[in-house]
């Protein structure tokens, strides 16, 4: 981290009370400053994400029934199409029918979003989410 700079923030009392509760829920070893820094980084990651050319890394998590209409095959075929962006994939057989797959993706944000939309939008995927992150190098 580079040199720290202090700045003041004016805030509604009730909002600050709720923020302090949020900070307390995060547990010991954290404080207002740390919480504000994390929230700012999150916001900047979201902004970076909007710039479709910038590179992002993330995970796509999905749960699906592999018996449902050739789902495994369809999901695999999407992943093979984007082999450049898909870093790794872990498949867990949750029970006799359901599978959990976590895929690590890295690439242009627009492409990563397309991959996530295609996978999560495939009929039969019960639940899923794309979580993006950053190395923080540019933040
Ligand atoms: Ni499975």
Tab-separated table of N, CA and C in Angstrom, residues 5-67:
chain	number	residue	atom	x	y	z
A	5	UNK	N	-3.596	8.529	3.166
A	5	UNK	CA	-4.129	9.880	3.241
A	5	UNK	C	-5.432	9.844	4.020
A	6	UNK	N	-5.605	10.790	4.928
A	6	UNK	CA	-6.858	10.854	5.688
A	6	UNK	C	-7.825	11.814	5.020
A	7	UNK	N	-9.109	11.469	5.081
A	7	UNK	CA	-10.117	12.410	4.611
A	7	UNK	C	-11.357	12.273	5.491
A	8	UNK	N	-12.107	13.368	5.609
A	8	UNK	CA	-13.295	13.355	6.451
A	8	UNK	C	-14.531	13.041	5.630
A	9	UNK	N	-15.489	12.365	6.254
A	9	UNK	CA	-16.739	12.051	5.565
A	9	UNK	C	-17.905	12.497	6.438
A	10	UNK	N	-18.773	13.339	5.885
A	10	UNK	CA	-19.985	13.733	6.603
A	10	UNK	C	-21.064	12.701	6.293
A	11	UNK	N	-21.734	12.242	7.351
A	11	UNK	CA	-22.711	11.168	7.139
A	11	UNK	C	-23.858	11.282	8.115
A	12	UNK	N	-25.018	10.922	7.666
A	12	UNK	CA	-26.201	10.844	8.505
A	12	UNK	C	-25.923	9.910	9.687
A	13	UNK	N	-26.342	10.339	10.907
A	13	UNK	CA	-26.056	9.567	12.125
A	13	UNK	C	-26.534	8.125	12.022
A	14	UNK	N	-27.758	7.970	11.516
A	14	UNK	CA	-28.341	6.633	11.455
A	14	UNK	C	-27.585	5.745	10.462
A	15	UNK	N	-27.165	6.354	9.366
A	15	UNK	CA	-26.395	5.597	8.371
A	15	UNK	C	-25.061	5.151	8.967
A	16	UNK	N	-24.450	6.053	9.744
A	16	UNK	CA	-23.174	5.719	10.377
A	16	UNK	C	-23.351	4.591	11.401
A	17	UNK	N	-24.483	4.648	12.152
A	17	UNK	CA	-24.758	3.580	13.130
A	17	UNK	C	-24.884	2.231	12.406
A	18	UNK	N	-25.590	2.218	11.290
A	18	UNK	CA	-25.739	0.974	10.525
A	18	UNK	C	-24.398	0.506	9.967
A	19	UNK	N	-23.593	1.482	9.565
A	19	UNK	CA	-22.273	1.134	9.038
A	19	UNK	C	-21.409	0.509	10.132
A	20	UNK	N	-21.485	1.092	11.348
A	20	UNK	CA	-20.712	0.544	12.468
A	20	UNK	C	-21.165	-0.881	12.797
A	21	UNK	N	-22.452	-1.147	12.679
A	21	UNK	CA	-22.956	-2.508	12.913
A	21	UNK	C	-22.404	-3.458	11.852
A	22	UNK	N	-22.367	-2.962	10.626
A	22	UNK	CA	-21.806	-3.758	9.524
A	22	UNK	C	-20.331	-4.067	9.792
A	23	UNK	N	-19.601	-3.054	10.239
A	23	UNK	CA	-18.166	-3.240	10.542
A	23	UNK	C	-18.016	-4.252	11.679
A	24	UNK	N	-18.886	-4.154	12.709
A	24	UNK	CA	-18.817	-5.078	13.852
A	24	UNK	C	-19.093	-6.509	13.408
A	25	UNK	N	-20.023	-6.673	12.478
A	25	UNK	CA	-20.354	-8.026	11.978
A	25	UNK	C	-19.181	-8.648	11.224
A	26	UNK	N	-18.341	-7.799	10.638
A	26	UNK	CA	-17.182	-8.317	9.906
A	26	UNK	C	-16.158	-8.949	10.837
A	27	UNK	N	-16.315	-8.651	12.146
A	27	UNK	CA	-15.456	-9.317	13.131
A	27	UNK	C	-14.304	-8.463	13.603
A	28	UNK	N	-13.542	-9.028	14.505
A	28	UNK	CA	-12.419	-8.288	15.063
A	28	UNK	C	-11.334	-8.128	13.999
A	29	UNK	N	-10.453	-7.225	14.248
A	29	UNK	CA	-9.356	-7.015	13.293
A	29	UNK	C	-9.771	-6.137	12.138
A	30	UNK	N	-10.970	-5.581	12.217
A	30	UNK	CA	-11.388	-4.671	11.163
A	30	UNK	C	-11.888	-3.385	11.810
A	31	UNK	N	-11.951	-2.344	11.051
A	31	UNK	CA	-12.420	-1.062	11.575
A	31	UNK	C	-13.034	-0.268	10.432
A	32	UNK	N	-13.538	0.914	10.756
A	32	UNK	CA	-14.191	1.738	9.737
A	32	UNK	C	-13.307	1.948	8.514
A	33	UNK	N	-12.032	2.285	8.755
A	33	UNK	CA	-11.134	2.588	7.639
A	33	UNK	C	-10.982	1.393	6.713
A	34	UNK	N	-10.778	0.230	7.327
A	34	UNK	CA	-10.590	-0.991	6.534
A	34	UNK	C	-11.856	-1.292	5.736
A	35	UNK	N	-13.010	-1.127	6.382
A	35	UNK	CA	-14.287	-1.409	5.722
A	35	UNK	C	-14.519	-0.443	4.555
A	36	UNK	N	-14.195	0.831	4.764
A	36	UNK	CA	-14.371	1.817	3.696
A	36	UNK	C	-13.442	1.491	2.526
A	37	UNK	N	-12.208	1.123	2.834
A	37	UNK	CA	-11.261	0.762	1.756
A	37	UNK	C	-11.792	-0.416	0.935
A	38	UNK	N	-12.325	-1.446	1.631
A	38	UNK	CA	-12.855	-2.611	0.915
A	38	UNK	C	-14.027	-2.232	0.016
A	39	UNK	N	-14.904	-1.374	0.548
A	39	UNK	CA	-16.078	-0.981	-0.244
A	39	UNK	C	-15.659	-0.168	-1.467
A	40	UNK	N	-14.654	0.679	-1.296
A	40	UNK	CA	-14.165	1.475	-2.430
A	40	UNK	C	-13.541	0.559	-3.475
A	41	UNK	N	-12.769	-0.429	-3.019
A	41	UNK	CA	-12.170	-1.371	-3.978
A	41	UNK	C	-13.265	-2.124	-4.747
A	42	UNK	N	-14.310	-2.559	-4.023
A	42	UNK	CA	-15.426	-3.247	-4.685
A	42	UNK	C	-16.042	-2.366	-5.769
A	43	UNK	N	-16.240	-1.105	-5.423
A	43	UNK	CA	-16.855	-0.181	-6.378
A	43	UNK	C	-15.961	-0.005	-7.597
A	44	UNK	N	-14.642	0.061	-7.363
A	44	UNK	CA	-13.703	0.240	-8.479
A	44	UNK	C	-13.636	-1.007	-9.345
A	45	UNK	N	-13.759	-2.180	-8.723
A	45	UNK	CA	-13.796	-3.422	-9.497
A	45	UNK	C	-15.014	-3.398	-10.412
A	46	UNK	N	-16.158	-2.955	-9.867
A	46	UNK	CA	-17.372	-2.876	-10.676
A	46	UNK	C	-17.188	-1.914	-11.843
A	47	UNK	N	-16.495	-0.821	-11.603
A	47	UNK	CA	-16.275	0.165	-12.655
A	47	UNK	C	-15.362	-0.406	-13.735
A	48	UNK	N	-14.316	-1.107	-13.272
A	48	UNK	CA	-13.363	-1.726	-14.199
A	48	UNK	C	-14.104	-2.727	-15.077
A	49	UNK	N	-15.028	-3.415	-14.448
A	49	UNK	CA	-15.834	-4.436	-15.095
A	49	UNK	C	-16.654	-3.837	-16.228
A	50	UNK	N	-17.070	-2.576	-16.036
A	50	UNK	CA	-17.887	-1.934	-17.058
A	50	UNK	C	-17.076	-1.637	-18.318
A	51	UNK	N	-15.787	-1.408	-18.149
A	51	UNK	CA	-14.933	-1.171	-19.311
A	51	UNK	C	-14.658	-2.515	-19.961
A	52	UNK	N	-15.324	-2.786	-21.059
A	52	UNK	CA	-15.352	-4.151	-21.591
A	52	UNK	C	-14.008	-4.653	-22.089
A	53	UNK	N	-13.062	-3.738	-22.339
A	53	UNK	CA	-11.756	-4.165	-22.854
A	53	UNK	C	-10.805	-4.603	-21.747
A	54	UNK	N	-11.068	-4.130	-20.523
A	54	UNK	CA	-10.110	-4.432	-19.461
A	54	UNK	C	-10.199	-5.893	-19.043
A	55	UNK	N	-9.076	-6.433	-18.601
A	55	UNK	CA	-9.033	-7.840	-18.229
A	55	UNK	C	-9.527	-8.040	-16.804
A	56	UNK	N	-10.362	-9.036	-16.641
A	56	UNK	CA	-10.815	-9.364	-15.293
A	56	UNK	C	-10.603	-10.863	-15.058
A	57	UNK	N	-10.585	-11.232	-13.793
A	57	UNK	CA	-10.576	-12.639	-13.419
A	57	UNK	C	-11.815	-12.885	-12.568
A	58	UNK	N	-12.274	-14.099	-12.565
A	58	UNK	CA	-13.467	-14.387	-11.788
A	58	UNK	C	-13.765	-15.868	-11.720
A	59	UNK	N	-14.845	-16.169	-11.016
A	59	UNK	CA	-15.309	-17.555	-10.935
A	59	UNK	C	-16.774	-17.608	-11.344
A	60	UNK	N	-17.099	-18.660	-12.053
A	60	UNK	CA	-18.493	-18.930	-12.376
A	60	UNK	C	-18.861	-20.189	-11.603
A	61	UNK	N	-19.839	-20.065	-10.730
A	61	UNK	CA	-20.282	-21.204	-9.934
A	61	UNK	C	-21.666	-21.605	-10.409
A	62	UNK	N	-21.884	-22.882	-10.650
A	62	UNK	CA	-23.221	-23.293	-11.091
A	62	UNK	C	-23.586	-24.680	-10.583
A	63	UNK	N	-24.876	-24.855	-10.362
A	63	UNK	CA	-25.423	-26.138	-9.934
A	63	UNK	C	-26.417	-26.582	-10.987
A	64	UNK	N	-26.290	-27.840	-11.410
A	64	UNK	CA	-27.213	-28.332	-12.434
A	64	UNK	C	-27.415	-29.842	-12.307
A	65	UNK	N	-28.504	-30.288	-12.891
A	65	UNK	CA	-28.819	-31.716	-12.928
A	65	UNK	C	-28.253	-32.268	-14.227
A	66	UNK	N	-27.273	-33.130	-14.139
A	66	UNK	CA	-26.586	-33.558	-15.361
A	66	UNK	C	-27.465	-34.453	-16.240
A	67	UNK	N	-28.584	-34.964	-15.690
A	67	UNK	CA	-29.500	-35.779	-16.493
A	67	UNK	C	-30.334	-34.916	-17.443
